[in-house]
Structure formats: C-alpha cells, structure tokens
XYZ file of C-alpha atoms in Angstrom:
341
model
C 10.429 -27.418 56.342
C 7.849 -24.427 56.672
C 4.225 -25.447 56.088
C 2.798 -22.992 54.416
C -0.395 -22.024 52.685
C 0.110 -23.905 49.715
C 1.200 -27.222 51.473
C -2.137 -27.145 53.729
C -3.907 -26.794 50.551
C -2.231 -30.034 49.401
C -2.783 -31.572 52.307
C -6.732 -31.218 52.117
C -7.010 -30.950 48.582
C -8.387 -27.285 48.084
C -7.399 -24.324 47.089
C -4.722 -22.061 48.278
C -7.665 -19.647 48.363
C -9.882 -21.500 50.241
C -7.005 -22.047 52.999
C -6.609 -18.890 53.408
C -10.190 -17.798 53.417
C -10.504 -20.363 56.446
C -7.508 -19.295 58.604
C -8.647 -15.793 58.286
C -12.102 -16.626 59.467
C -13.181 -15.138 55.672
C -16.634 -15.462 53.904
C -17.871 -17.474 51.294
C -16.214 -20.776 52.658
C -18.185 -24.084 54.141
C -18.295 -24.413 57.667
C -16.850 -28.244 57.733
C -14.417 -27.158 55.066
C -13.351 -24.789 56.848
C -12.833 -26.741 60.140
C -11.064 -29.460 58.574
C -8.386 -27.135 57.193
C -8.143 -25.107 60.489
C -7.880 -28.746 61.787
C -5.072 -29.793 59.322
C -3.089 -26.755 59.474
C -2.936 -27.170 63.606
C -1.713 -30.886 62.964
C 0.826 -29.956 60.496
C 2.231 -27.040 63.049
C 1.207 -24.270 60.699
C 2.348 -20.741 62.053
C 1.389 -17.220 60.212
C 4.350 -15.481 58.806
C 5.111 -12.939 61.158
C 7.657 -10.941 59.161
C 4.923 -10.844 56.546
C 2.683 -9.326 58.660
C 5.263 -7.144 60.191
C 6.377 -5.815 56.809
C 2.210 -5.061 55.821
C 2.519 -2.390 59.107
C 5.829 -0.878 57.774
C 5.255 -0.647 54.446
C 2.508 1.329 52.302
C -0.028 -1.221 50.880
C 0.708 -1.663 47.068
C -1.382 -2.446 44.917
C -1.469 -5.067 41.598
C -3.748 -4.377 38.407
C -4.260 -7.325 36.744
C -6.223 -7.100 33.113
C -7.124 -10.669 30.825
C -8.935 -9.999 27.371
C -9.939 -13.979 28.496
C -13.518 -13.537 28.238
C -15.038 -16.479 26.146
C -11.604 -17.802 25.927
C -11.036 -21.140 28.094
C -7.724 -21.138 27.080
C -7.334 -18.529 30.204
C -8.811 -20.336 32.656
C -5.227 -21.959 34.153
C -4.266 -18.658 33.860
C -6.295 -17.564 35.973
C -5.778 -19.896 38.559
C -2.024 -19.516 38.205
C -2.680 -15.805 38.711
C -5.247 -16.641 41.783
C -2.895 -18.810 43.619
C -0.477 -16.291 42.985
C -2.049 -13.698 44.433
C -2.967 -15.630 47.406
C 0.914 -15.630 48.370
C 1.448 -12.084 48.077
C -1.618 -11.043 50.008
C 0.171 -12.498 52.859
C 2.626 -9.556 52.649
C -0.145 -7.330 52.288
C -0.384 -6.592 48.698
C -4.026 -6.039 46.951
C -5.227 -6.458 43.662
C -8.153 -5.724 41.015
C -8.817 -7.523 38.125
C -10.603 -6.919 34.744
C -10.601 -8.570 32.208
C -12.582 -7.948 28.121
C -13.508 -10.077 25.832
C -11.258 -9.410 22.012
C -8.751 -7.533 21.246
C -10.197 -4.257 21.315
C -7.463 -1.797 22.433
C -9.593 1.737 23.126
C -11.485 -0.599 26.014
C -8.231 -2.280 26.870
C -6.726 1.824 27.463
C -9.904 2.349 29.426
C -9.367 -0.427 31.608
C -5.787 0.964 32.561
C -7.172 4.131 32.955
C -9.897 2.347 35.289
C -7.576 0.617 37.003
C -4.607 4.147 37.150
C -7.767 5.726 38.977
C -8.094 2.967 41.666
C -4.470 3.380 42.766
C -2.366 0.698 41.118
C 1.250 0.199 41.297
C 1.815 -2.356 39.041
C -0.161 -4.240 35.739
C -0.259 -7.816 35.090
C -1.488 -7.896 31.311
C -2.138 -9.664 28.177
C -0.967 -6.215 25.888
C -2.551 -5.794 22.732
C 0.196 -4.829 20.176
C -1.596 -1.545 19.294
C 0.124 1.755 18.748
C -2.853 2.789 21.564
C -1.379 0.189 24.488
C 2.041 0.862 23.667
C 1.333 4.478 24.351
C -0.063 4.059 27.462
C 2.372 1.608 29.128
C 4.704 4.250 27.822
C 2.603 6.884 30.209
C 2.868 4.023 32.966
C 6.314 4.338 32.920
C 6.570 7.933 33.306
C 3.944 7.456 36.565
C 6.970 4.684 37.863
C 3.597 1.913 37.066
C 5.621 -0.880 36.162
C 3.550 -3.828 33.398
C 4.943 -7.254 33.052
C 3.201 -9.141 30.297
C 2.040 -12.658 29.970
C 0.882 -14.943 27.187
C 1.358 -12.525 24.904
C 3.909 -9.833 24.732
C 4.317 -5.863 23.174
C 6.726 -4.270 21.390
C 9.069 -1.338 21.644
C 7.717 -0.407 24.996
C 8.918 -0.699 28.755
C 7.655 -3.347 30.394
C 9.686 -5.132 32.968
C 9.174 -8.479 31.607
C 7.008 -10.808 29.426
C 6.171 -14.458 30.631
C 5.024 -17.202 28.251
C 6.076 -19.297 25.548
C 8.502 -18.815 22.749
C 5.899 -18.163 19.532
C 7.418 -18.556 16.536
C 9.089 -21.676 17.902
C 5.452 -22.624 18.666
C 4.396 -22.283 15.315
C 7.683 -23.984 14.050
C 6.680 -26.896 16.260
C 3.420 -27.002 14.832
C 4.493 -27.300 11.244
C 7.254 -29.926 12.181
C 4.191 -31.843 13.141
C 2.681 -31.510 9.968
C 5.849 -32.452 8.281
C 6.219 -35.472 10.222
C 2.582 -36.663 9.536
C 2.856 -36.007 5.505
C 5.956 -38.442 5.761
C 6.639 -36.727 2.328
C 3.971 -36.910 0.652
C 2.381 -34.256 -1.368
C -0.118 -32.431 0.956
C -2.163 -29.087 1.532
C -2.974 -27.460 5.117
C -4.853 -24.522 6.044
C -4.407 -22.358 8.769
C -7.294 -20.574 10.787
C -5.557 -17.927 13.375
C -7.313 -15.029 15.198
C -6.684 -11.148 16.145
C -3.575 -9.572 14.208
C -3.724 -7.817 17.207
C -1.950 -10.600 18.959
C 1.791 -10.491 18.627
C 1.809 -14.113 19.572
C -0.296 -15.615 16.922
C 1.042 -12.821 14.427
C 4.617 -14.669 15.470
C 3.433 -18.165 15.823
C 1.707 -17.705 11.846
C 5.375 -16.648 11.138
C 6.985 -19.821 12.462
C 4.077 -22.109 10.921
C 4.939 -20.701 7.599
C 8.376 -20.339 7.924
C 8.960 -23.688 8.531
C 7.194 -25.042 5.898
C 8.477 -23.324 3.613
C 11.931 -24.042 4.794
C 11.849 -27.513 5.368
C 8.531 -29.232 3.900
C 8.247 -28.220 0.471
C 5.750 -30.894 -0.114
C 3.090 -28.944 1.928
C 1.282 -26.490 0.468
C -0.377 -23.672 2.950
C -3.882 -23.261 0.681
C -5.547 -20.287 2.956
C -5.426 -18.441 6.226
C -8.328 -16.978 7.566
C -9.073 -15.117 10.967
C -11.599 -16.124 13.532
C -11.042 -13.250 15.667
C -10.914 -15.742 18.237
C -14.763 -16.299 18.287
C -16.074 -20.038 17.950
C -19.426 -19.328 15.539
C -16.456 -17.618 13.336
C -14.197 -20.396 13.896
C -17.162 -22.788 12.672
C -18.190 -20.527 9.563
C -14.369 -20.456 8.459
C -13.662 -23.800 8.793
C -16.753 -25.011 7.420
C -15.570 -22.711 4.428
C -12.518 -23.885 4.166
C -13.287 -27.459 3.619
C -15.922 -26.857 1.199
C -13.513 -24.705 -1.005
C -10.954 -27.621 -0.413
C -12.395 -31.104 -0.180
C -9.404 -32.449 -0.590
C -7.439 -30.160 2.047
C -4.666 -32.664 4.385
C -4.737 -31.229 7.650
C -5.825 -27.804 9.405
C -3.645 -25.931 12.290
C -5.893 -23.992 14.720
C -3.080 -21.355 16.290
C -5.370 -19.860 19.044
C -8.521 -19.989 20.428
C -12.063 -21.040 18.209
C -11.033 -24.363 17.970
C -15.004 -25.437 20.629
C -16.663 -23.822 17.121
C -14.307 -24.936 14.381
C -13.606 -28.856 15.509
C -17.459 -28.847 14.994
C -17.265 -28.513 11.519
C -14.403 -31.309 11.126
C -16.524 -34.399 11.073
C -18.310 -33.892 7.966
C -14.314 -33.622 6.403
C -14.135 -37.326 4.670
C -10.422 -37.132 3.548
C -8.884 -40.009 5.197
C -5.869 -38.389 5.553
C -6.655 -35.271 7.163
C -5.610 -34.165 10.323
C -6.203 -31.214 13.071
C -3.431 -30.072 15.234
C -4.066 -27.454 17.757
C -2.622 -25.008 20.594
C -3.770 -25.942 24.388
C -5.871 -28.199 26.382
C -9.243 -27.148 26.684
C -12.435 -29.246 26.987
C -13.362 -29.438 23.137
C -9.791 -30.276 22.697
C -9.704 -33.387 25.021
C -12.759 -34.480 23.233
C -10.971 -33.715 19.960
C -8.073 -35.754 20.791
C -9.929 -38.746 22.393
C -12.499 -39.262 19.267
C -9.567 -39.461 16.624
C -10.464 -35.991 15.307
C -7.314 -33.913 16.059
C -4.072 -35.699 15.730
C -1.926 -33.486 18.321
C -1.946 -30.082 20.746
C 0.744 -27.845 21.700
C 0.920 -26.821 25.357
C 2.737 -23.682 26.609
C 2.224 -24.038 30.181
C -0.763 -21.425 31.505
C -0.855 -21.404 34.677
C 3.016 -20.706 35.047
C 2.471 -17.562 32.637
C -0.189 -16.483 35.675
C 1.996 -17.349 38.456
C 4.809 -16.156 36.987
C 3.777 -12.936 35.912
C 2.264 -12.036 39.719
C 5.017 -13.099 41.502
C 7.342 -10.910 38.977
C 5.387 -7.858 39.719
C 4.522 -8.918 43.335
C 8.523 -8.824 44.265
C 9.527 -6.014 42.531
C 6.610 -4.106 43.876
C 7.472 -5.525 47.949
C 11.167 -5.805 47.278
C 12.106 -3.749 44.701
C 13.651 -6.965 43.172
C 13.515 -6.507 39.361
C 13.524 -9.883 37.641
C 17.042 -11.839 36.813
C 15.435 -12.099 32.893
C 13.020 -9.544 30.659
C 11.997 -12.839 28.781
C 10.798 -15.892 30.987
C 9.375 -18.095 28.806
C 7.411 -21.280 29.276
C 7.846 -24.529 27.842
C 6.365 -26.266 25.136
C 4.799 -30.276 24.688
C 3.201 -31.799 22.451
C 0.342 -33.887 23.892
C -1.247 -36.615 21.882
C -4.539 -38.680 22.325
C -2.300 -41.377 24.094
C -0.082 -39.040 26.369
C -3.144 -36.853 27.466
C-alpha cells in the first residue's frame, strides 16, 4: 500500500499539515517535530508523488476560493480542519487556495468576499451560501465566468452550483422532534424553539422538520415560541432567559444552530423537573451540557466530512474535470447522548 501524507501523519500523530510542512522543508514547524516525521516517513518508505508533481508543470495552477461565515461559530471548527486536511491533498497536485471567512449572515459582505476572492484569480468556491436573492445572483455570474461553487453545511436555491455537501435538514429537525416525542412518553408537554438567521436555508428547513413532525405525530407537544438568536450567544442567553420566564412551566427547549455557549447558561436557573435541552453538534459548552445532566441529547451531522468533502469535490473537478457522481452528498446524522459521548 502507498504511504502517503495522511498515513505519516497517523503514524506520528500530527497533522497532515504539519507533514507536509516538514517534507517540504516549510516554516512555522519545530525542529524535532520536524525530524521525527522526516525520520518516520524514511522508515515507512515514503516517496513524493511524481505524477503529481509532473501534472503541477503541465497544467496551469488552479486555484480554490474557499469562504466560512464561521466566525464566532465553533460549530465550524471540524470544518475547518476537514477543509485543511483537504487542502493539504490537493496542494500536492499543485492547486492553491484563499480563504475568508465573516462572521453572520450578512450577504452584501458575503458578495464582496466573492468579488475579493473573483479578483485574486479563483477557479472554483467552496462556500457556506447565504440563501439571499444577492448570493444567488452572483453564483449565477460565477457560472457565466465557468467559476464553479459547491456548497457545504448549508445549501442555496435555484442556482448552479455543482453540488451541496452536508446533512439532510428537515430530517434533522424531524429527528430532533422524534426526540422530544420519545422523552414526553405521551404526556402533555410544551417546547420552545430558539433558531438563528432566516438567512440559513438549513435551519429555515430543519425549523420545518421540527414542526412538522410534531405536529404530525406528537400532538401532545405544544411548540409555545420561536425566537431567533441570529446565531450570537449574549442573544442566545437574553432569549432563552426570556423564554423561561414567560414559561416557567415550559418541558424542554431545542437549540437548532449555533448560541447554544450563551443560551445553556441561562438553563440552570429552569426548576421544572421535567425539562429537557436537546441540541445540534458537539462543541465544548455542549460536552459540558451533556455531562452535567443539563441537555438530554445532540444531533451530529458530521463536519469535518462537509469540509473534506466539499474540497475534494471542487479540487477534482477543477484537476480532472471530474464532475461529481451526485449534486446532493449528504452527511449522516447521530444522536449522541451523555453516555455515548
């Protein structure tokens, strides 16, 4: 079998990165680090891919814009390192990349950042689309300029893009509420949801499934409120703080995005014995959440695929001209508890 980048990384337990920082006598690496892996990857009868390199002196570079609105969102950081490690595969073959990323769902900075990004020479985008008449114009433009977008964790509609990668959304949502249903085991109960940007086709869709399905199947659950925390945790905090005051009594709260760091703060001053959290992803606050009893369940979707994915999508078609075998890739979904964490 061919060692490769990613199996030295294994092998010494660091980044792909990092591995190839070190066999490409790069910057910003430790000098033992770097030794060791040089060390490892002579022991394990590494060689560099010469057709790779051969193909970087035949081809024209290409290059891959990549743009996150992740900023104050941990939720992105596996994405990111999905996207990294990614990206450390292609450069092999020659490929470069910039990255931006925004904080929000702001769509005139998110059409400046294209522009930005137009300007430095990019082939292709690797983006989270905000589903703005604004964005779908301009992938709309990229398509006419032969820029190809692929979208992850979030998709856009009624535009070109060659493909979306992430999780299924409404099903997410319908998951979520299933949860609920389970937990009332029929008893009469009311829930809240607190969701972010509308801005976000996947928590617009993943609302849809929530409410859908409880409507549908749990008619002893009664959705009291919904409220928007525009993904921001002091938000998150003021809305959930609100929504327990206005309903002492409330049964269980569904977080569908990010906010939950600010909004699990206000839980523990909830007294109803009964009540439960159940949220989307694994971040830090969320762990904690789970392990001190004070969210019942999260919803994973798989991250760091959605980065990896997405690259590699854009990365082939762009070296290749290999489109991908499906428009719609989408992750899976599991339910992690406090005891399967």
């Amino acid at each position: 079998m061919r060692v490769t980048i990613k199996s030295i990384a294994e092998a010494v337990g660091v980044s792909r990165g990092t591995v190839d920082r070190a066999l490409n006598n790069r910057s910003g690496i430790n000098h033992e680090i770097a030794e060791k892996i040089k060390k490892t990857a002579e022991e394990m009868g590494y060689r560099p891919n010469l057709a790779a390199k051969a193909l970087v002196k035949t081809k024209v570079v290409k290059k891959i814009g990549i743009i996150l609105n992740s900023e104050g969102n941990e939720f992105f950081d596996e994405v990111k390192r999905g996207i990294e490690d990614s990206l450390q595969d292609l450069c092999e073959f020659g490929l470069e990349y910039e990255w931006r990323t925004m904080k929000g769902y702001d769509d005139k900075r998110e059409e400046e950042l294209m522009e930005e990004l137009e300007g430095l020479g990019i082939s292709g985008l690797v983006m989270t689309p905000i589903n703005s008449e604004r964005i779908i114009r301009k992938i709309h433009e990229f398509h006419k300029k032969n820029i190809k977008v692929v979208a992850i964790n979030s998709d856009v509609l009624n535009t070109e893009r060659i493909a979306y990668v992430g999780c299924k959304h409404k099903k997410s949502g319908t998951v979520a509420a299933g949860l609920f249903g389970l937990m009332s085991q029929g008893r009469e109960e009311t829930v809240a949801i607190v969701t972010g940007s509308k801005l976000n086709l996947a928590l617009e869709r993943r609302e849809r499934g929530f409410v859908e399905t409880i409507e549908k199947d749990y008619p002893n659950i009664r959705i009291v409120d919904i409220l928007g925390n525009d993904d921001s945790d002091e938000l998150s905090y003021e809305v959930t703080e609100r929504l327990l005051k206005e309903y002492p009594n409330l049964d269980g709260l569904c977080f569908l995005g990010a906010g939950v760091s600010g909004g699990i703060k206000a839980v523990p001053s909830h007294r109803n014995a009964n009540f439960k959290v159940v949220t989307f992803d694994l971040i830090e606050a969320v762990k904690k959440g789970l392990s001190n009893n004070l969210i019942a369940a999260t919803i994973l979707q798989e991250p760091y695929k959605q980065g990896f994915d997405g690259v590699q999508i854009m990365g082939k078609y762009l070296l290749f001209q290999q489109m991908p075998k499906n428009e719609k890739n989408y992750t899976e979904l599991s339910i992690i508890t406090k005891y399967s964490m």
